Amino acid sequence: MEYTQLGRAGVKVSRIVLGTMNFGPETEESDAHRIMDRALELGVNFFDTANVYGRDRKGWTEGIIGRWFAARPEARDQVVLATKVYGAMSDAVNDRGLSAYSIRAQVEASLKRLQTDRIDLYQFHHVDRSVRWEEIWEAIEVLVAQGKVVYSGSSNFAGWMIAQANEQAAKRGSFGLVSEQSIYSLVNRHIELEVIPAAQHYGLGVIPWSPLAGGLLGGVLAKAAQTGRRASAQMAARIEEHRPALEAYEALAADKGIAPAVLGLAWVLRQPGVTGPIIGPRTVEQLEDAVAALDVELTDEDLKTLDERFPGPGGAAPEAYAW
């Protein structure tokens, strides 16, 4: 396993991040526990979840993780545990968002479900334009002082929002955000314009979610050829939109003797500013395949080929679109 610092924070995290969104709705609890066991064996120490995970049963996923910790008390200090706040947890008007009222209530609920005394990385799941940063940071400062939160991060923020958040934190003498969790893959490279440059400037680690573009980079062409199954209408449309690029992508993976999904993760791992991609395994085997991406060496020619097939925005703003 490879480790790196989480942005400018001193804590060391694995370069593969265990995403848990499938725990509960897609993966039985016993299987989820086996995945977490195997993750620790492989050296994966960075676990990511959210209070809303569980689909129709909000909090279900945190509960599964909490019961895993309860059964393995020694595991808690081996894990850098990240969860999130923002999404609606019920129909109650204040049971959502980033108000101090909501943050303080939701952190207590997450701690209870996770059966832990602290959240190592508490992430704002989305921007809340109705709440001022003075209020948000005041709530976080209290939680840090109480020992209930160690670090704060953002998710789905624009570059200017990262700047706004950390400038306000600096005025208060607070540490500010240490990470940004964004959608990022060969297919979706928008964050190269401003989010990654802002994250690098302010010392945030970038944690890509959906690094395989919702399965598009997981070998869809080869799987269709092998099984004869038809993709959903939405996926079929995406495949046709990107077919020439996908053909070249899967051919490159075959030439290198690796699974397409491993190639997609290996590319993300090579990008500047990336801490590590979030993977969402449904099985232990999928977890092990993802970890294998750390051993893949991409040549300059490989990277050039992928850039040609999946062109990004042209670099950082404003040079990407202006002089």
Short mmCIF file of C-alpha atoms in Angstrom, two decimals:
data_model
loop_
_atom_site.label_atom_id
_atom_site.label_comp_id
_atom_site.label_asym_id
_atom_site.label_seq_id
_atom_site.Cartn_x
_atom_site.Cartn_y
_atom_site.Cartn_z
CA MET A 1 0.00 0.00 0.00
CA GLU A 2 1.09 3.57 -0.68
CA TYR A 3 0.36 6.36 1.78
CA THR A 4 0.33 10.12 1.50
CA GLN A 5 -0.59 13.08 3.66
CA LEU A 6 -4.16 14.30 3.43
CA GLY A 7 -3.51 17.67 1.86
CA ARG A 8 -1.53 19.86 4.26
CA ALA A 9 -2.73 17.83 7.25
CA GLY A 10 -0.15 15.63 8.91
CA VAL A 11 -2.27 12.48 8.96
CA LYS A 12 -1.23 9.71 6.56
CA VAL A 13 -3.91 8.01 4.45
CA SER A 14 -3.88 5.18 1.93
CA ARG A 15 -3.93 6.14 -1.74
CA ILE A 16 -6.94 3.89 -2.22
CA VAL A 17 -10.03 5.11 -0.36
CA LEU A 18 -12.69 2.60 0.65
CA GLY A 19 -16.06 4.01 -0.32
CA THR A 20 -19.02 2.48 1.51
CA MET A 21 -22.07 3.79 -0.34
CA ASN A 22 -23.01 0.26 -1.45
CA PHE A 23 -22.98 -1.09 2.11
CA GLY A 24 -26.59 -1.91 2.91
CA PRO A 25 -28.48 -1.22 -0.32
CA GLU A 26 -26.19 -3.35 -2.53
CA THR A 27 -23.90 -5.27 -0.17
CA GLU A 28 -25.12 -7.38 2.75
CA GLU A 29 -23.78 -6.39 6.16
CA SER A 30 -21.74 -9.57 6.57
CA ASP A 31 -20.12 -9.02 3.18
CA ALA A 32 -19.46 -5.37 4.01
CA HIS A 33 -17.69 -6.47 7.19
CA ARG A 34 -15.54 -8.87 5.17
CA ILE A 35 -14.64 -6.08 2.76
CA MET A 36 -13.57 -3.83 5.63
CA ASP A 37 -11.56 -6.65 7.19
CA ARG A 38 -9.76 -7.26 3.91
CA ALA A 39 -9.22 -3.54 3.37
CA LEU A 40 -7.27 -3.30 6.62
CA GLU A 41 -5.28 -6.41 5.71
CA LEU A 42 -4.33 -4.73 2.42
CA GLY A 43 -3.32 -1.54 4.22
CA VAL A 44 -6.33 0.56 3.19
CA ASN A 45 -6.79 2.84 6.20
CA PHE A 46 -9.01 5.57 4.70
CA PHE A 47 -12.75 4.79 4.90
CA ASP A 48 -15.35 7.18 3.47
CA THR A 49 -19.07 7.27 4.17
CA ALA A 50 -21.91 9.78 4.62
CA ASN A 51 -24.84 10.25 6.96
CA VAL A 52 -27.32 9.91 4.07
CA TYR A 53 -25.93 6.63 2.71
CA GLY A 54 -28.43 3.81 2.87
CA ARG A 55 -30.78 4.98 0.12
CA ASP A 56 -34.29 4.82 1.63
CA ARG A 57 -32.82 4.04 5.05
CA LYS A 58 -30.67 7.09 5.76
CA GLY A 59 -27.88 6.23 8.19
CA TRP A 60 -27.96 2.51 7.33
CA THR A 61 -24.39 2.49 6.03
CA GLU A 62 -22.97 4.33 9.04
CA GLY A 63 -24.72 1.77 11.24
CA ILE A 64 -23.03 -1.11 9.41
CA ILE A 65 -19.64 0.51 9.92
CA GLY A 66 -20.44 1.16 13.57
CA ARG A 67 -21.29 -2.47 14.23
CA TRP A 68 -18.03 -3.48 12.51
CA PHE A 69 -16.11 -1.18 14.87
CA ALA A 70 -18.02 -2.53 17.86
CA ALA A 71 -17.02 -6.08 16.95
CA ARG A 72 -13.39 -5.06 16.33
CA PRO A 73 -12.51 -2.30 18.84
CA GLU A 74 -8.85 -2.41 17.82
CA ALA A 75 -9.76 -1.42 14.26
CA ARG A 76 -10.95 2.07 15.12
CA ASP A 77 -7.46 3.50 15.69
CA GLN A 78 -6.26 1.92 12.44
CA VAL A 79 -8.84 3.77 10.35
CA VAL A 80 -9.00 7.39 9.23
CA LEU A 81 -12.77 7.69 9.22
CA ALA A 82 -14.54 10.20 6.99
CA THR A 83 -18.24 10.96 6.86
CA LYS A 84 -20.36 13.82 5.52
CA VAL A 85 -23.12 16.24 6.44
CA TYR A 86 -25.59 18.25 4.34
CA GLY A 87 -28.24 15.95 2.84
CA ALA A 88 -31.78 15.72 4.21
CA MET A 89 -32.07 13.00 6.86
CA SER A 90 -35.85 13.38 7.25
CA ASP A 91 -38.69 15.67 6.24
CA ALA A 92 -37.99 17.97 9.19
CA VAL A 93 -37.08 21.45 7.98
CA ASN A 94 -33.83 21.66 9.97
CA ASP A 95 -32.72 18.06 9.46
CA ARG A 96 -30.45 19.03 6.56
CA GLY A 97 -27.97 21.64 5.38
CA LEU A 98 -24.98 23.26 7.05
CA SER A 99 -26.50 25.46 9.71
CA ALA A 100 -24.80 25.25 13.10
CA TYR A 101 -28.04 23.70 14.36
CA SER A 102 -27.88 20.95 11.74
CA ILE A 103 -24.14 20.31 12.00
CA ARG A 104 -24.26 19.87 15.76
CA ALA A 105 -27.27 17.55 15.58
CA GLN A 106 -25.94 15.51 12.68
CA VAL A 107 -22.49 14.98 14.11
CA GLU A 108 -24.01 13.52 17.27
CA ALA A 109 -26.23 11.21 15.22
CA SER A 110 -23.30 10.04 13.07
CA LEU A 111 -21.12 9.40 16.12
CA LYS A 112 -23.87 7.27 17.63
CA ARG A 113 -24.40 5.22 14.46
CA LEU A 114 -20.65 4.83 13.87
CA GLN A 115 -20.15 3.86 17.53
CA THR A 116 -17.09 6.09 17.86
CA ASP A 117 -16.03 9.14 19.82
CA ARG A 118 -14.70 11.10 16.85
CA ILE A 119 -14.92 11.70 13.12
CA ASP A 120 -11.47 12.09 11.62
CA LEU A 121 -12.62 13.94 8.48
CA TYR A 122 -16.00 15.68 8.58
CA GLN A 123 -16.94 16.69 5.05
CA PHE A 124 -19.51 19.21 3.84
CA HIS A 125 -21.32 17.06 1.26
CA HIS A 126 -22.38 20.05 -0.81
CA VAL A 127 -22.29 23.83 -0.69
CA ASP A 128 -25.06 25.46 1.35
CA ARG A 129 -25.54 28.95 -0.09
CA SER A 130 -28.01 29.90 2.65
CA VAL A 131 -25.45 29.67 5.48
CA ARG A 132 -22.53 32.01 6.10
CA TRP A 133 -19.07 30.55 6.65
CA GLU A 134 -18.80 32.33 10.01
CA GLU A 135 -21.62 30.11 11.27
CA ILE A 136 -20.23 26.93 9.74
CA TRP A 137 -16.72 27.45 11.11
CA GLU A 138 -18.00 28.39 14.56
CA ALA A 139 -19.86 25.08 14.75
CA ILE A 140 -16.81 23.13 13.56
CA GLU A 141 -14.49 24.93 15.99
CA VAL A 142 -16.71 23.82 18.87
CA LEU A 143 -16.67 20.22 17.65
CA VAL A 144 -12.89 20.27 17.24
CA ALA A 145 -12.50 21.67 20.76
CA GLN A 146 -14.76 18.88 22.04
CA GLY A 147 -12.64 16.26 20.28
CA LYS A 148 -15.56 15.09 18.14
CA VAL A 149 -14.07 16.25 14.81
CA VAL A 150 -10.41 16.24 13.82
CA TYR A 151 -10.32 17.68 10.27
CA SER A 152 -12.84 19.27 7.90
CA GLY A 153 -13.24 18.73 4.18
CA SER A 154 -15.54 19.72 1.36
CA SER A 155 -17.26 17.82 -1.42
CA ASN A 156 -18.67 19.06 -4.73
CA PHE A 157 -17.28 22.57 -4.18
CA ALA A 158 -16.26 24.96 -6.94
CA GLY A 159 -12.77 26.41 -6.83
CA TRP A 160 -13.95 29.82 -5.62
CA MET A 161 -15.93 28.14 -2.84
CA ILE A 162 -12.79 26.42 -1.59
CA ALA A 163 -11.07 29.81 -1.59
CA GLN A 164 -13.96 31.47 0.24
CA ALA A 165 -14.09 28.75 2.90
CA ASN A 166 -10.38 28.77 3.64
CA GLU A 167 -10.02 32.54 3.58
CA GLN A 168 -12.79 32.80 6.17
CA ALA A 169 -11.16 30.07 8.24
CA ALA A 170 -7.82 31.87 8.12
CA LYS A 171 -9.45 35.05 9.44
CA ARG A 172 -10.68 33.06 12.43
CA GLY A 173 -7.34 31.35 12.99
CA SER A 174 -8.92 28.01 12.05
CA PHE A 175 -7.24 25.27 10.03
CA GLY A 176 -9.92 25.24 7.34
CA LEU A 177 -10.56 22.58 4.72
CA VAL A 178 -7.93 19.87 4.18
CA SER A 179 -9.63 17.97 1.36
CA GLU A 180 -12.07 18.27 -1.52
CA GLN A 181 -14.03 15.27 -2.76
CA SER A 182 -15.00 15.78 -6.40
CA ILE A 183 -16.26 13.79 -9.36
CA TYR A 184 -13.19 13.09 -11.48
CA SER A 185 -12.30 10.54 -14.13
CA LEU A 186 -10.98 10.32 -17.66
CA VAL A 187 -14.52 11.02 -18.83
CA ASN A 188 -15.14 13.99 -16.52
CA ARG A 189 -12.11 16.27 -16.13
CA HIS A 190 -13.80 19.59 -15.37
CA ILE A 191 -12.08 20.02 -12.02
CA GLU A 192 -8.74 20.46 -13.78
CA LEU A 193 -9.85 24.00 -14.65
CA GLU A 194 -10.19 25.53 -11.19
CA VAL A 195 -10.92 23.00 -8.42
CA ILE A 196 -7.58 21.20 -8.54
CA PRO A 197 -5.58 24.47 -8.80
CA ALA A 198 -7.53 25.91 -5.84
CA ALA A 199 -7.03 22.72 -3.84
CA GLN A 200 -3.30 22.75 -4.51
CA HIS A 201 -3.01 26.43 -3.60
CA TYR A 202 -4.82 25.99 -0.28
CA GLY A 203 -3.26 22.63 0.57
CA LEU A 204 -6.29 20.39 0.07
CA GLY A 205 -5.99 16.77 -0.96
CA VAL A 206 -8.27 15.87 -3.87
CA ILE A 207 -10.38 12.73 -3.38
CA PRO A 208 -12.02 11.71 -6.67
CA TRP A 209 -15.41 10.04 -6.55
CA SER A 210 -16.79 8.05 -9.50
CA PRO A 211 -13.25 7.52 -10.87
CA LEU A 212 -14.64 4.93 -13.30
CA ALA A 213 -17.40 7.24 -14.57
CA GLY A 214 -20.24 5.21 -13.15
CA GLY A 215 -18.91 1.98 -14.66
CA LEU A 216 -18.25 3.37 -18.13
CA LEU A 217 -14.51 2.77 -17.63
CA GLY A 218 -15.00 -0.66 -16.11
CA GLY A 219 -14.79 -2.59 -19.38
CA VAL A 220 -18.35 -2.17 -20.65
CA LEU A 221 -17.51 -3.14 -24.22
CA ALA A 222 -15.69 -6.34 -23.28
CA LYS A 223 -18.40 -7.30 -20.78
CA ALA A 224 -21.14 -6.78 -23.37
CA ALA A 225 -19.24 -8.94 -25.87
CA GLN A 226 -18.76 -11.72 -23.31
CA THR A 227 -22.24 -11.80 -21.82
CA GLY A 228 -24.40 -10.52 -24.66
CA ARG A 229 -26.33 -8.41 -22.16
CA ARG A 230 -27.79 -5.11 -23.27
CA ALA A 231 -26.98 -2.03 -21.25
CA SER A 232 -29.66 0.22 -19.84
CA ALA A 233 -30.86 2.94 -22.18
CA GLN A 234 -28.87 5.58 -20.29
CA MET A 235 -25.67 3.55 -20.26
CA ALA A 236 -26.12 2.56 -23.91
CA ALA A 237 -26.32 6.23 -24.86
CA ARG A 238 -23.14 6.99 -22.91
CA ILE A 239 -21.34 4.08 -24.54
CA GLU A 240 -22.25 5.29 -28.02
CA GLU A 241 -21.16 8.85 -27.15
CA HIS A 242 -17.72 7.62 -26.10
CA ARG A 243 -17.40 4.42 -28.18
CA PRO A 244 -14.22 5.31 -30.16
CA ALA A 245 -12.45 6.42 -26.98
CA LEU A 246 -13.65 3.36 -25.07
CA GLU A 247 -12.42 1.04 -27.78
CA ALA A 248 -8.94 2.56 -27.58
CA TYR A 249 -9.08 2.56 -23.78
CA GLU A 250 -10.01 -1.11 -23.47
CA ALA A 251 -7.44 -2.03 -26.11
CA LEU A 252 -4.73 -0.26 -24.09
CA ALA A 253 -5.80 -2.13 -20.95
CA ALA A 254 -5.64 -5.42 -22.86
CA ASP A 255 -2.18 -4.56 -24.22
CA LYS A 256 -0.96 -3.90 -20.67
CA GLY A 257 -2.57 -7.09 -19.38
CA ILE A 258 -4.77 -5.34 -16.83
CA ALA A 259 -8.50 -4.89 -16.32
CA PRO A 260 -9.98 -1.67 -17.74
CA ALA A 261 -11.11 -0.62 -14.26
CA VAL A 262 -7.54 -0.92 -13.00
CA LEU A 263 -6.34 1.30 -15.86
CA GLY A 264 -8.90 3.97 -15.00
CA LEU A 265 -7.84 4.03 -11.36
CA ALA A 266 -4.15 4.05 -12.31
CA TRP A 267 -4.72 7.14 -14.46
CA VAL A 268 -6.47 8.98 -11.61
CA LEU A 269 -3.64 8.08 -9.23
CA ARG A 270 -1.14 9.73 -11.60
CA GLN A 271 -2.93 13.09 -11.67
CA PRO A 272 -1.48 16.09 -9.79
CA GLY A 273 -2.99 16.85 -6.42
CA VAL A 274 -4.89 13.56 -6.09
CA THR A 275 -4.77 11.92 -2.67
CA GLY A 276 -6.55 8.78 -3.80
CA PRO A 277 -9.70 7.70 -5.61
CA ILE A 278 -12.76 6.39 -3.81
CA ILE A 279 -13.65 2.86 -4.79
CA GLY A 280 -17.01 1.30 -4.00
CA PRO A 281 -16.48 -2.47 -4.01
CA ARG A 282 -19.43 -4.78 -3.70
CA THR A 283 -17.14 -7.77 -3.14
CA VAL A 284 -13.71 -8.51 -1.68
CA GLU A 285 -12.50 -9.39 -5.18
CA GLN A 286 -13.42 -5.93 -6.49
CA LEU A 287 -11.49 -4.40 -3.60
CA GLU A 288 -8.40 -6.46 -4.39
CA ASP A 289 -8.62 -5.55 -8.09
CA ALA A 290 -8.76 -1.86 -7.22
CA VAL A 291 -5.71 -2.03 -4.96
CA ALA A 292 -3.81 -3.56 -7.89
CA ALA A 293 -3.97 -0.16 -9.61
CA LEU A 294 -1.15 1.01 -7.33
CA ASP A 295 1.21 -1.40 -9.06
CA VAL A 296 0.43 -0.22 -12.60
CA GLU A 297 3.08 1.89 -14.29
CA LEU A 298 1.79 4.16 -17.02
CA THR A 299 4.35 5.39 -19.51
CA ASP A 300 4.37 8.89 -20.94
CA GLU A 301 3.08 7.34 -24.15
CA ASP A 302 0.20 5.68 -22.27
CA LEU A 303 -0.75 9.00 -20.69
CA LYS A 304 -0.53 10.76 -24.05
CA THR A 305 -2.82 8.15 -25.62
CA LEU A 306 -5.39 8.54 -22.85
CA ASP A 307 -5.25 12.35 -23.08
CA GLU A 308 -5.87 12.16 -26.81
CA ARG A 309 -8.83 9.84 -26.40
CA PHE A 310 -10.30 11.58 -23.36
CA PRO A 311 -9.15 15.20 -23.71
CA GLY A 312 -9.38 17.40 -20.64
CA PRO A 313 -10.31 21.09 -20.60
CA GLY A 314 -6.82 22.06 -21.73
CA GLY A 315 -5.25 22.73 -18.35
CA ALA A 316 -5.93 25.22 -15.60
CA ALA A 317 -8.01 28.37 -16.06
CA PRO A 318 -7.69 30.90 -17.60
CA GLU A 319 -5.01 29.62 -19.98
CA ALA A 320 -7.24 26.65 -20.86
CA TYR A 321 -9.55 29.00 -22.72
CA ALA A 322 -7.75 32.36 -22.95
CA TRP A 323 -4.24 33.66 -23.51
#
